[in-house]
């Protein structure tokens, strides 16, 4: 009888740990989603005059579209439409092939160029302050993105991913994450992946709040933004 009681006790503890863990994860996801919705809605409302001004300046610069839409890859490989304020000339994508040899990340997965000739004057300003990323708050409201998480890649980058790099697709992509507050574009892609995996393995609401607070000075100082 004592042995049976001990076994039953072990089973109960196992069941408790299993479902308590699931409940904790579910509550964590719910709180993260609530934070996303509240902050994104608040920022879109408060920043509406700035968004309108930036849109007008982009339109007045060359008459092209205000937003640049691109297909990005989200969680588990699902694609979604990804908006940015247009910071480059209208035919920037067509000109990309001629600039690949000048990639500051070498023959890496991502393309970064400090003095990209396709960037307009207003584009340089909004890139420096990350204002070009603000339309993605709409993606956060829709649930395609979150405030904190690995940045969403484009399909041509994902096609070159190794199995380790594909771990970035295990979670919902975000506006900011660890490498965005640790050097941004100055970091080589392998280091970006390491920091994204570090976030994935240690993510929590507390870490999200910490990274959001660190994002403010990182954006204002503009380090690694180009």
mmCIF file of C-alpha atoms in Angstrom:
data_model
loop_
_atom_site.group_PDB
_atom_site.id
_atom_site.type_symbol
_atom_site.label_atom_id
_atom_site.label_comp_id
_atom_site.label_asym_id
_atom_site.label_seq_id
_atom_site.Cartn_x
_atom_site.Cartn_y
_atom_site.Cartn_z
ATOM 1 C CA UNK A 1 0.000 0.000 0.000
ATOM 2 C CA UNK A 2 2.800 2.386 0.864
ATOM 3 C CA UNK A 3 4.428 1.709 -2.518
ATOM 4 C CA UNK A 4 1.151 2.340 -4.333
ATOM 5 C CA UNK A 5 0.660 5.628 -2.458
ATOM 6 C CA UNK A 6 4.205 6.750 -3.304
ATOM 7 C CA UNK A 7 3.617 5.961 -7.014
ATOM 8 C CA UNK A 8 0.303 7.808 -7.040
ATOM 9 C CA UNK A 9 2.000 10.794 -5.422
ATOM 10 C CA UNK A 10 4.684 10.849 -8.110
ATOM 11 C CA UNK A 11 2.037 10.707 -10.831
ATOM 12 C CA UNK A 12 0.133 13.595 -9.296
ATOM 13 C CA UNK A 13 3.294 15.710 -9.062
ATOM 14 C CA UNK A 14 4.104 14.923 -12.699
ATOM 15 C CA UNK A 15 0.614 15.917 -13.856
ATOM 16 C CA UNK A 16 0.761 19.113 -11.776
ATOM 17 C CA UNK A 17 4.133 20.159 -13.219
ATOM 18 C CA UNK A 18 2.963 19.363 -16.751
ATOM 19 C CA UNK A 19 -0.239 21.392 -16.645
ATOM 20 C CA UNK A 20 1.137 24.148 -14.426
ATOM 21 C CA UNK A 21 3.893 24.633 -17.015
ATOM 22 C CA UNK A 22 1.345 24.793 -19.828
ATOM 23 C CA UNK A 23 -0.788 27.254 -17.855
ATOM 24 C CA UNK A 24 2.245 29.437 -17.184
ATOM 25 C CA UNK A 25 3.217 29.461 -20.867
ATOM 26 C CA UNK A 26 -0.344 30.292 -21.873
ATOM 27 C CA UNK A 27 -0.513 33.191 -19.434
ATOM 28 C CA UNK A 28 2.859 34.444 -20.645
ATOM 29 C CA UNK A 29 1.682 34.444 -24.258
ATOM 30 C CA UNK A 30 -1.559 36.212 -23.284
ATOM 31 C CA UNK A 31 0.320 38.934 -21.397
ATOM 32 C CA UNK A 32 2.766 39.394 -24.281
ATOM 33 C CA UNK A 33 -0.104 39.742 -26.741
ATOM 34 C CA UNK A 34 -1.890 42.223 -24.463
ATOM 35 C CA UNK A 35 1.280 44.313 -24.225
ATOM 36 C CA UNK A 36 1.622 44.238 -28.029
ATOM 37 C CA UNK A 37 -1.928 45.457 -28.636
ATOM 38 C CA UNK A 38 -1.911 48.194 -25.991
ATOM 39 C CA UNK A 39 1.508 49.633 -26.883
ATOM 40 C CA UNK A 40 1.011 49.409 -30.666
ATOM 41 C CA UNK A 41 -2.415 51.064 -30.527
ATOM 42 C CA UNK A 42 -1.130 53.792 -28.210
ATOM 43 C CA UNK A 43 1.907 54.552 -30.367
ATOM 44 C CA UNK A 44 -0.084 54.637 -33.600
ATOM 45 C CA UNK A 45 -2.474 57.135 -31.995
ATOM 46 C CA UNK A 46 0.163 59.367 -30.403
ATOM 47 C CA UNK A 47 2.458 59.319 -33.434
ATOM 48 C CA UNK A 48 -0.271 59.942 -36.029
ATOM 49 C CA UNK A 49 0.873 63.551 -36.720
ATOM 50 C CA UNK A 50 4.473 62.405 -37.210
ATOM 51 C CA UNK A 51 3.371 59.580 -39.512
ATOM 52 C CA UNK A 52 1.357 62.041 -41.612
ATOM 53 C CA UNK A 53 4.299 64.477 -41.829
ATOM 54 C CA UNK A 54 6.763 61.778 -42.863
ATOM 55 C CA UNK A 55 4.330 60.470 -45.472
ATOM 56 C CA UNK A 56 3.931 63.951 -46.950
ATOM 57 C CA UNK A 57 7.709 64.538 -47.113
ATOM 58 C CA UNK A 58 8.267 61.204 -48.865
ATOM 59 C CA UNK A 59 5.560 61.996 -51.406
ATOM 60 C CA UNK A 60 6.934 65.474 -52.035
ATOM 61 C CA UNK A 61 10.487 64.163 -52.538
ATOM 62 C CA UNK A 62 9.886 62.238 -55.763
ATOM 63 C CA UNK A 63 6.160 61.645 -56.091
ATOM 64 C CA UNK A 64 6.522 57.900 -55.478
ATOM 65 C CA UNK A 65 4.542 55.755 -53.056
ATOM 66 C CA UNK A 66 4.749 56.568 -49.340
ATOM 67 C CA UNK A 67 5.017 52.969 -48.209
ATOM 68 C CA UNK A 68 7.331 50.222 -49.406
ATOM 69 C CA UNK A 69 5.724 46.784 -49.179
ATOM 70 C CA UNK A 70 7.801 43.639 -49.045
ATOM 71 C CA UNK A 71 7.117 39.973 -48.402
ATOM 72 C CA UNK A 72 8.700 38.820 -45.154
ATOM 73 C CA UNK A 73 8.886 35.420 -43.469
ATOM 74 C CA UNK A 74 7.295 34.991 -40.068
ATOM 75 C CA UNK A 75 6.865 32.210 -37.558
ATOM 76 C CA UNK A 76 7.233 28.685 -38.967
ATOM 77 C CA UNK A 77 7.919 30.068 -42.436
ATOM 78 C CA UNK A 78 4.595 31.808 -42.982
ATOM 79 C CA UNK A 79 4.919 34.889 -45.206
ATOM 80 C CA UNK A 80 3.136 38.192 -44.663
ATOM 81 C CA UNK A 81 3.067 41.704 -46.227
ATOM 82 C CA UNK A 82 5.578 43.936 -44.447
ATOM 83 C CA UNK A 83 5.327 47.763 -44.692
ATOM 84 C CA UNK A 84 7.985 50.419 -44.192
ATOM 85 C CA UNK A 85 8.070 54.099 -44.956
ATOM 86 C CA UNK A 86 9.840 54.204 -48.308
ATOM 87 C CA UNK A 87 13.394 55.428 -47.726
ATOM 88 C CA UNK A 88 14.789 54.640 -51.173
ATOM 89 C CA UNK A 89 14.116 55.590 -54.780
ATOM 90 C CA UNK A 90 11.043 53.879 -56.295
ATOM 91 C CA UNK A 91 13.109 51.384 -58.351
ATOM 92 C CA UNK A 92 15.427 50.389 -55.480
ATOM 93 C CA UNK A 93 14.737 46.653 -55.768
ATOM 94 C CA UNK A 94 15.664 46.677 -59.458
ATOM 95 C CA UNK A 95 18.997 48.342 -58.644
ATOM 96 C CA UNK A 96 19.893 45.894 -55.863
ATOM 97 C CA UNK A 97 21.639 43.317 -58.064
ATOM 98 C CA UNK A 98 24.205 45.903 -59.193
ATOM 99 C CA UNK A 99 25.112 46.669 -55.554
ATOM 100 C CA UNK A 100 25.445 43.172 -54.076
ATOM 101 C CA UNK A 101 29.226 43.185 -54.517
ATOM 102 C CA UNK A 102 29.402 46.191 -52.173
ATOM 103 C CA UNK A 103 27.598 44.449 -49.305
ATOM 104 C CA UNK A 104 29.120 45.562 -45.972
ATOM 105 C CA UNK A 105 28.266 42.101 -44.642
ATOM 106 C CA UNK A 106 30.454 40.518 -47.313
ATOM 107 C CA UNK A 107 28.981 37.441 -48.956
ATOM 108 C CA UNK A 108 26.588 37.081 -46.043
ATOM 109 C CA UNK A 109 22.901 36.261 -45.898
ATOM 110 C CA UNK A 110 21.809 39.855 -45.270
ATOM 111 C CA UNK A 111 22.538 42.954 -47.363
ATOM 112 C CA UNK A 112 23.731 46.129 -45.616
ATOM 113 C CA UNK A 113 25.441 49.103 -47.233
ATOM 114 C CA UNK A 114 26.444 52.204 -45.274
ATOM 115 C CA UNK A 115 26.360 54.601 -48.232
ATOM 116 C CA UNK A 116 23.603 53.041 -50.289
ATOM 117 C CA UNK A 117 23.062 55.390 -53.284
ATOM 118 C CA UNK A 118 19.402 54.375 -53.483
ATOM 119 C CA UNK A 119 18.522 56.097 -50.190
ATOM 120 C CA UNK A 120 16.814 59.492 -50.476
ATOM 121 C CA UNK A 121 17.520 62.500 -48.241
ATOM 122 C CA UNK A 122 14.383 61.931 -46.163
ATOM 123 C CA UNK A 123 15.206 58.229 -46.170
ATOM 124 C CA UNK A 124 18.510 58.890 -44.405
ATOM 125 C CA UNK A 125 16.733 60.824 -41.670
ATOM 126 C CA UNK A 126 13.986 58.292 -41.005
ATOM 127 C CA UNK A 127 16.418 55.371 -41.165
ATOM 128 C CA UNK A 128 18.749 56.982 -38.645
ATOM 129 C CA UNK A 129 15.886 57.327 -36.172
ATOM 130 C CA UNK A 130 14.144 54.066 -37.226
ATOM 131 C CA UNK A 131 11.015 56.058 -38.124
ATOM 132 C CA UNK A 132 10.793 54.019 -41.325
ATOM 133 C CA UNK A 133 9.851 50.987 -39.206
ATOM 134 C CA UNK A 134 6.815 52.586 -37.521
ATOM 135 C CA UNK A 135 4.220 51.278 -40.055
ATOM 136 C CA UNK A 136 5.034 47.800 -38.755
ATOM 137 C CA UNK A 137 3.058 48.652 -35.620
ATOM 138 C CA UNK A 138 0.062 47.737 -37.795
ATOM 139 C CA UNK A 139 1.535 44.243 -38.219
ATOM 140 C CA UNK A 140 1.859 44.039 -34.424
ATOM 141 C CA UNK A 141 -1.837 44.902 -34.025
ATOM 142 C CA UNK A 142 -2.740 42.196 -36.554
ATOM 143 C CA UNK A 143 -0.624 39.606 -34.734
ATOM 144 C CA UNK A 144 1.764 39.015 -37.640
ATOM 145 C CA UNK A 145 4.544 40.591 -35.577
ATOM 146 C CA UNK A 146 5.226 41.317 -31.924
ATOM 147 C CA UNK A 147 7.009 44.196 -30.210
ATOM 148 C CA UNK A 148 10.000 42.061 -29.215
ATOM 149 C CA UNK A 149 11.344 39.199 -31.302
ATOM 150 C CA UNK A 150 13.815 38.411 -34.106
ATOM 151 C CA UNK A 151 13.474 40.675 -37.126
ATOM 152 C CA UNK A 152 11.543 39.066 -40.022
ATOM 153 C CA UNK A 153 13.780 38.078 -42.957
ATOM 154 C CA UNK A 154 12.994 38.209 -46.666
ATOM 155 C CA UNK A 155 12.475 34.896 -48.536
ATOM 156 C CA UNK A 156 15.809 35.098 -50.415
ATOM 157 C CA UNK A 157 17.630 35.236 -47.058
ATOM 158 C CA UNK A 158 15.668 32.296 -45.625
ATOM 159 C CA UNK A 159 16.561 30.245 -48.707
ATOM 160 C CA UNK A 160 20.221 30.469 -47.596
ATOM 161 C CA UNK A 161 19.592 29.662 -43.916
ATOM 162 C CA UNK A 162 21.321 26.770 -42.195
ATOM 163 C CA UNK A 163 19.349 24.658 -39.714
ATOM 164 C CA UNK A 164 20.745 26.749 -36.866
ATOM 165 C CA UNK A 165 19.717 29.989 -38.539
ATOM 166 C CA UNK A 166 16.202 28.654 -39.152
ATOM 167 C CA UNK A 167 15.687 28.726 -35.384
ATOM 168 C CA UNK A 168 14.919 32.427 -35.844
ATOM 169 C CA UNK A 169 11.617 31.284 -37.380
ATOM 170 C CA UNK A 170 10.513 29.428 -34.220
ATOM 171 C CA UNK A 171 8.832 32.531 -32.789
ATOM 172 C CA UNK A 172 6.776 35.482 -34.013
ATOM 173 C CA UNK A 173 9.070 38.162 -35.511
ATOM 174 C CA UNK A 174 9.354 41.508 -33.768
ATOM 175 C CA UNK A 175 10.199 45.180 -34.053
ATOM 176 C CA UNK A 176 13.209 44.934 -31.743
ATOM 177 C CA UNK A 177 15.313 42.277 -30.052
ATOM 178 C CA UNK A 178 18.707 41.837 -28.401
ATOM 179 C CA UNK A 179 20.903 42.659 -31.391
ATOM 180 C CA UNK A 180 18.882 45.786 -32.189
ATOM 181 C CA UNK A 181 20.100 47.239 -28.879
ATOM 182 C CA UNK A 182 23.602 45.750 -29.174
ATOM 183 C CA UNK A 183 24.972 47.220 -32.397
ATOM 184 C CA UNK A 184 22.210 46.710 -34.963
ATOM 185 C CA UNK A 185 23.620 46.727 -38.512
ATOM 186 C CA UNK A 186 27.200 46.762 -37.240
ATOM 187 C CA UNK A 187 26.877 43.151 -36.095
ATOM 188 C CA UNK A 188 27.657 40.352 -38.573
ATOM 189 C CA UNK A 189 24.777 38.029 -39.369
ATOM 190 C CA UNK A 190 26.127 35.005 -37.398
ATOM 191 C CA UNK A 191 26.248 37.168 -34.261
ATOM 192 C CA UNK A 192 22.725 38.405 -34.928
ATOM 193 C CA UNK A 193 21.559 34.786 -35.075
ATOM 194 C CA UNK A 194 23.333 33.971 -31.797
ATOM 195 C CA UNK A 195 21.566 36.841 -30.043
ATOM 196 C CA UNK A 196 18.197 35.908 -31.554
ATOM 197 C CA UNK A 197 18.587 32.317 -30.308
ATOM 198 C CA UNK A 198 19.584 33.671 -26.897
ATOM 199 C CA UNK A 199 16.321 35.621 -26.810
ATOM 200 C CA UNK A 200 14.260 32.623 -27.943
ATOM 201 C CA UNK A 201 15.717 30.431 -25.204
ATOM 202 C CA UNK A 202 15.255 33.032 -22.446
ATOM 203 C CA UNK A 203 12.187 34.991 -23.520
ATOM 204 C CA UNK A 204 9.927 36.357 -20.808
ATOM 205 C CA UNK A 205 7.747 39.392 -20.218
ATOM 206 C CA UNK A 206 10.470 40.886 -18.026
ATOM 207 C CA UNK A 207 13.073 40.502 -20.778
ATOM 208 C CA UNK A 208 10.676 42.064 -23.294
ATOM 209 C CA UNK A 209 10.170 45.124 -21.074
ATOM 210 C CA UNK A 210 13.919 45.429 -20.557
ATOM 211 C CA UNK A 211 14.600 45.320 -24.305
ATOM 212 C CA UNK A 212 11.844 47.836 -25.047
ATOM 213 C CA UNK A 213 13.404 50.285 -22.592
ATOM 214 C CA UNK A 214 16.863 49.753 -24.119
ATOM 215 C CA UNK A 215 15.467 50.312 -27.611
ATOM 216 C CA UNK A 216 14.648 53.977 -26.894
ATOM 217 C CA UNK A 217 18.268 55.187 -26.379
ATOM 218 C CA UNK A 218 19.492 52.834 -29.129
ATOM 219 C CA UNK A 219 17.103 54.497 -31.597
ATOM 220 C CA UNK A 220 17.854 58.046 -30.440
ATOM 221 C CA UNK A 221 21.622 57.508 -30.708
ATOM 222 C CA UNK A 222 21.235 55.840 -34.095
ATOM 223 C CA UNK A 223 24.190 53.500 -33.681
ATOM 224 C CA UNK A 224 24.356 50.822 -36.359
ATOM 225 C CA UNK A 225 21.445 52.333 -38.298
ATOM 226 C CA UNK A 226 22.078 52.751 -42.024
#
